[in-house]
XYZ file of N, CA and C in Angstrom:
375
model
N 18.337 7.173 1.116
C 17.439 6.711 2.160
C 16.002 6.879 1.685
N 15.242 5.822 1.774
C 13.845 5.852 1.370
C 12.995 6.120 2.593
N 12.186 7.154 2.513
C 11.270 7.474 3.606
C 9.839 7.454 3.092
N 8.978 6.866 3.895
C 7.578 6.708 3.523
C 6.724 7.243 4.658
N 5.805 8.127 4.334
C 4.945 8.724 5.356
C 3.496 8.428 5.004
N 2.855 7.682 5.882
C 1.490 7.249 5.638
C 0.487 8.139 6.347
N -0.716 8.148 5.804
C -1.831 8.816 6.469
C -3.122 8.256 5.910
N -4.225 8.522 6.612
C -5.528 8.216 6.063
C -6.306 7.089 6.714
N -5.753 6.425 7.694
C -6.507 5.364 8.336
C -7.614 5.920 9.212
N -8.375 5.015 9.814
C -9.433 5.450 10.708
C -10.485 4.382 10.907
N -11.607 4.811 11.464
C -12.733 3.924 11.744
C -13.845 4.215 10.755
N -14.373 3.158 10.157
C -15.442 3.310 9.176
C -16.411 2.152 9.316
N -17.646 2.373 8.962
C -18.635 1.297 8.983
C -18.494 0.418 7.757
N -18.929 -0.799 7.895
C -18.907 -1.718 6.755
C -19.661 -1.103 5.571
N -19.062 -1.267 4.400
C -19.627 -0.671 3.205
C -19.076 0.697 2.878
N -18.365 1.278 3.816
C -17.795 2.605 3.620
C -16.481 2.578 2.867
N -15.874 3.757 2.776
C -14.630 3.912 2.016
C -13.599 4.678 2.831
N -12.338 4.384 2.531
C -11.209 5.132 3.068
C -10.157 5.228 1.984
N -9.346 6.276 2.066
C -8.225 6.384 1.163
C -6.948 6.566 1.994
N -6.005 5.669 1.767
C -4.703 5.749 2.428
C -3.721 6.444 1.497
N -2.821 7.226 2.109
C -1.805 7.947 1.347
C -0.420 7.543 1.824
N 0.504 7.516 0.894
C 1.904 7.239 1.220
C 2.759 8.226 0.441
N 3.310 9.186 1.149
C 4.125 10.216 0.517
C 5.602 9.866 0.630
N 6.339 10.224 -0.410
C 7.775 9.946 -0.411
C 8.488 11.049 -1.184
N 9.785 10.867 -1.377
C 10.564 11.855 -2.113
C 10.373 11.667 -3.617
N 10.719 12.674 -4.358
C 10.624 12.578 -5.811
C 11.549 11.498 -6.345
N 12.728 11.386 -5.743
C 13.694 10.362 -6.179
C 13.108 8.963 -6.012
N 12.526 8.715 -4.860
C 11.947 7.389 -4.615
C 10.754 7.148 -5.533
N 9.916 8.154 -5.654
C 8.695 8.002 -6.433
C 8.996 7.665 -7.889
N 10.067 8.227 -8.418
C 10.366 8.053 -9.845
C 11.069 6.744 -10.160
N 11.608 6.066 -9.142
C 12.441 4.897 -9.414
C 12.011 3.618 -8.699
N 11.139 3.742 -7.718
C 10.770 2.580 -6.911
C 9.309 2.191 -7.122
N 9.095 0.886 -7.115
C 7.730 0.415 -6.928
C 7.311 0.737 -5.492
N 6.022 0.867 -5.286
C 5.512 1.094 -3.931
C 4.310 0.201 -3.712
N 4.194 -0.275 -2.490
C 3.133 -1.227 -2.227
C 2.444 -0.996 -0.897
N 1.364 -1.718 -0.721
C 0.611 -1.709 0.530
C 0.492 -3.133 1.045
N 0.746 -3.272 2.326
C 0.582 -4.529 3.032
C -0.338 -4.279 4.214
N -0.863 -5.355 4.773
C -1.672 -5.204 5.980
C -1.410 -6.364 6.925
N -1.624 -6.091 8.195
C -1.435 -7.117 9.206
C -2.534 -6.991 10.254
N -3.327 -8.041 10.343
C -4.383 -8.104 11.349
C -3.823 -8.775 12.606
N -4.429 -8.538 13.760
C -3.931 -9.145 15.005
C -3.853 -10.663 14.897
N -2.711 -11.192 15.256
C -2.516 -12.633 15.253
C -2.284 -13.250 13.891
N -2.174 -12.423 12.871
C -1.979 -12.940 11.516
C -0.681 -12.405 10.924
N -0.220 -13.068 9.884
C 0.978 -12.625 9.205
C 0.661 -11.416 8.319
N 1.715 -10.654 8.059
C 1.565 -9.524 7.158
C 1.296 -10.048 5.746
N 0.344 -9.464 5.059
C 0.004 -9.927 3.723
C 0.050 -8.782 2.712
N 0.402 -9.156 1.496
C 0.526 -8.209 0.409
C -0.857 -7.847 -0.118
N -1.119 -6.552 -0.219
C -2.408 -6.080 -0.699
C -2.325 -5.625 -2.161
N -1.414 -4.721 -2.436
C -1.323 -4.167 -3.794
C 0.009 -3.467 -3.967
N 0.418 -3.329 -5.220
C 1.646 -2.593 -5.526
C 1.515 -1.930 -6.885
N 2.323 -0.898 -7.058
C 2.333 -0.184 -8.335
C 3.778 0.153 -8.676
N 4.125 -0.043 -9.906
C 5.510 0.188 -10.316
C 5.761 1.667 -10.596
N 6.991 2.008 -10.877
C 7.395 3.376 -11.145
C 6.781 3.910 -12.430
N 6.261 2.999 -13.275
C 5.586 3.449 -14.489
C 4.086 3.159 -14.431
N 3.591 2.787 -13.264
C 2.153 2.667 -13.084
C 1.548 1.290 -13.281
N 2.337 0.280 -13.421
C 1.786 -1.082 -13.539
C 1.323 -1.563 -12.169
N 0.103 -2.052 -12.132
C -0.512 -2.442 -10.865
C -0.565 -3.953 -10.707
N -0.483 -4.382 -9.464
C -0.722 -5.777 -9.146
C -1.401 -5.847 -7.789
N -2.287 -6.805 -7.614
C -3.026 -6.967 -6.378
C -2.761 -8.357 -5.841
N -2.628 -8.437 -4.521
C -2.239 -9.706 -3.933
C -3.380 -10.491 -3.319
N -4.184 -9.832 -2.520
C -5.226 -10.524 -1.785
C -6.476 -10.603 -2.657
N -6.968 -11.800 -2.902
C -8.128 -11.954 -3.794
C -9.334 -11.183 -3.281
N -9.479 -11.113 -1.979
C -10.678 -10.500 -1.425
C -10.753 -8.995 -1.650
N -9.652 -8.349 -2.016
C -9.699 -6.901 -2.238
C -9.858 -6.539 -3.701
N -9.685 -7.503 -4.568
C -9.797 -7.215 -6.012
C -11.215 -6.746 -6.336
N -11.277 -5.639 -7.046
C -12.566 -5.040 -7.366
C -13.048 -4.045 -6.329
N -12.414 -4.034 -5.167
C -12.813 -3.098 -4.114
C -11.719 -2.069 -3.804
N -10.464 -2.482 -3.917
C -9.334 -1.606 -3.633
C -8.664 -1.220 -4.945
N -8.184 0.030 -4.995
C -7.465 0.517 -6.161
C -6.215 1.252 -5.709
N -5.085 0.877 -6.275
C -3.840 1.572 -5.994
C -3.525 2.482 -7.173
N -3.071 3.701 -6.870
C -2.726 4.614 -7.952
C -1.700 5.624 -7.460
N -1.074 6.309 -8.427
C 0.007 7.249 -8.143
C -0.365 8.661 -8.534
N 0.170 9.611 -7.775
C 0.009 11.027 -8.092
C 1.401 11.645 -8.184
N 1.861 11.855 -9.393
C 3.216 12.351 -9.595
C 3.401 13.759 -9.034
N 2.370 14.572 -9.105
C 2.482 15.960 -8.638
C 2.812 16.030 -7.150
N 2.350 15.030 -6.404
C 2.554 15.028 -4.954
C 3.490 13.931 -4.475
N 4.070 13.168 -5.420
C 4.962 12.050 -5.055
C 4.294 11.142 -4.026
N 3.061 10.806 -4.303
C 2.255 10.052 -3.348
C 1.566 8.881 -4.047
N 1.526 7.771 -3.336
C 0.776 6.602 -3.785
C -0.432 6.451 -2.870
N -1.561 6.162 -3.460
C -2.803 6.043 -2.720
C -3.348 4.622 -2.798
N -4.082 4.252 -1.765
C -4.862 3.023 -1.787
C -6.299 3.415 -1.491
N -7.114 3.412 -2.532
C -8.529 3.696 -2.372
C -9.239 2.401 -2.006
N -9.915 2.408 -0.873
C -10.573 1.207 -0.375
C -12.073 1.465 -0.303
N -12.823 0.744 -1.100
C -14.269 0.869 -1.155
C -14.936 -0.421 -0.687
N -16.208 -0.313 -0.369
C -16.989 -1.478 0.081
C -16.246 -2.229 1.177
N -15.781 -1.506 2.151
C -14.973 -2.112 3.204
C -15.770 -3.108 4.027
N -15.057 -4.136 4.474
C -15.644 -5.208 5.264
C -14.912 -5.299 6.604
N -15.563 -5.846 7.617
C -14.876 -5.998 8.914
C -13.564 -6.773 8.798
N -13.477 -7.718 7.877
C -12.252 -8.496 7.729
C -11.113 -7.697 7.102
N -11.387 -6.474 6.657
C -10.317 -5.595 6.184
C -9.625 -4.878 7.342
N -10.138 -5.037 8.541
C -9.533 -4.404 9.703
C -8.106 -4.901 9.904
N -7.170 -3.963 9.966
C -5.748 -4.305 10.089
C -4.940 -3.016 10.193
N -3.675 -3.181 10.497
C -2.731 -2.077 10.328
C -2.206 -2.170 8.898
N -2.285 -1.084 8.189
C -1.847 -1.037 6.800
C -0.501 -0.331 6.721
N 0.415 -0.950 5.970
C 1.764 -0.429 5.838
C 2.070 -0.122 4.377
N 2.642 1.028 4.159
C 3.215 1.348 2.859
C 4.634 0.785 2.822
N 5.075 0.365 1.645
C 6.400 -0.241 1.552
C 7.048 0.074 0.213
N 8.361 0.013 0.220
C 9.141 0.123 -1.010
C 10.174 -1.009 -1.011
N 10.562 -1.470 -2.182
C 11.524 -2.585 -2.254
C 12.919 -2.169 -1.782
N 13.768 -3.150 -1.607
C 15.143 -2.890 -1.192
C 15.928 -2.146 -2.260
N 15.514 -2.300 -3.522
C 16.230 -1.648 -4.620
C 15.247 -0.984 -5.563
N 15.746 -0.024 -6.286
C 14.938 0.612 -7.327
C 14.752 -0.344 -8.503
N 13.784 -0.043 -9.318
C 13.573 -0.720 -10.596
C 13.212 -2.200 -10.474
N 12.693 -2.608 -9.339
C 12.215 -3.975 -9.203
C 10.823 -3.962 -8.605
N 10.077 -5.022 -8.888
C 8.722 -5.191 -8.391
C 8.677 -6.549 -7.705
N 9.024 -6.613 -6.425
C 9.172 -7.907 -5.760
C 7.858 -8.661 -5.624
N 7.966 -9.967 -5.619
C 6.802 -10.807 -5.361
C 6.834 -11.387 -3.957
N 7.981 -11.300 -3.304
C 8.106 -11.819 -1.950
C 8.178 -10.682 -0.946
N 7.483 -10.821 0.157
C 7.454 -9.788 1.189
C 8.851 -9.449 1.683
N 9.715 -10.432 1.755
C 11.064 -10.224 2.292
C 11.894 -9.268 1.444
N 11.496 -9.053 0.211
C 12.254 -8.152 -0.660
C 11.749 -6.717 -0.611
N 10.746 -6.492 0.211
C 10.285 -5.121 0.433
C 11.011 -4.636 1.688
N 11.979 -3.750 1.508
C 12.881 -3.420 2.597
C 12.606 -2.138 3.350
N 11.743 -1.289 2.809
C 11.439 -0.017 3.463
C 9.954 0.014 3.821
N 9.684 0.485 5.041
C 8.311 0.432 5.538
C 7.911 1.757 6.163
N 6.634 2.102 5.983
C 6.081 3.224 6.692
C 5.761 2.840 8.128
N 5.230 3.791 8.858
C 4.967 3.576 10.282
C 3.707 2.770 10.531
N 2.884 2.614 9.533
C 1.639 1.875 9.689
C 0.489 2.784 10.071
N -0.686 2.455 9.571
C -1.883 3.217 9.910
C -3.032 2.232 10.136
N -3.772 2.444 11.211
C -4.838 1.524 11.602
C -6.092 1.789 10.784
N -6.647 0.713 10.256
C -7.946 0.750 9.597
C -8.868 -0.187 10.353
N -9.972 0.342 10.830
C -10.941 -0.453 11.569
C -12.299 -0.325 10.896
N -12.862 -1.467 10.542
C -14.167 -1.497 9.881
C -15.154 -2.160 10.828
N -16.166 -1.423 11.214
C -17.159 -1.952 12.143
C -18.331 -2.560 11.374
N -18.924 -3.569 11.975
C -20.033 -4.266 11.313
C -21.364 -3.622 11.636
């Protein structure tokens, strides 16, 4: 069973920074890719970033490239999403996710089968 526990959301002014955390078990951390998605009100969930079990990164939304960084901390079995230069359009519920199977890095949202509870990020103008 894959369990994902998120933390780190909140309210920040435009231009500010937040760091989201997604903690999991050692078993999951060592074998699964982990990713971040976001969903704004009235919009579909969109892929933000993912990192593989060996640290290969990929970013989905063009608008976050250069501002968001995904990285792993093996000591804490945690994946982070560092978000800098935040904009009001980054406001959304952010979800940590893991794929349905180990050892894969899905490109389609439907293949990400495990989800965290979500954490609200609100960026004020």
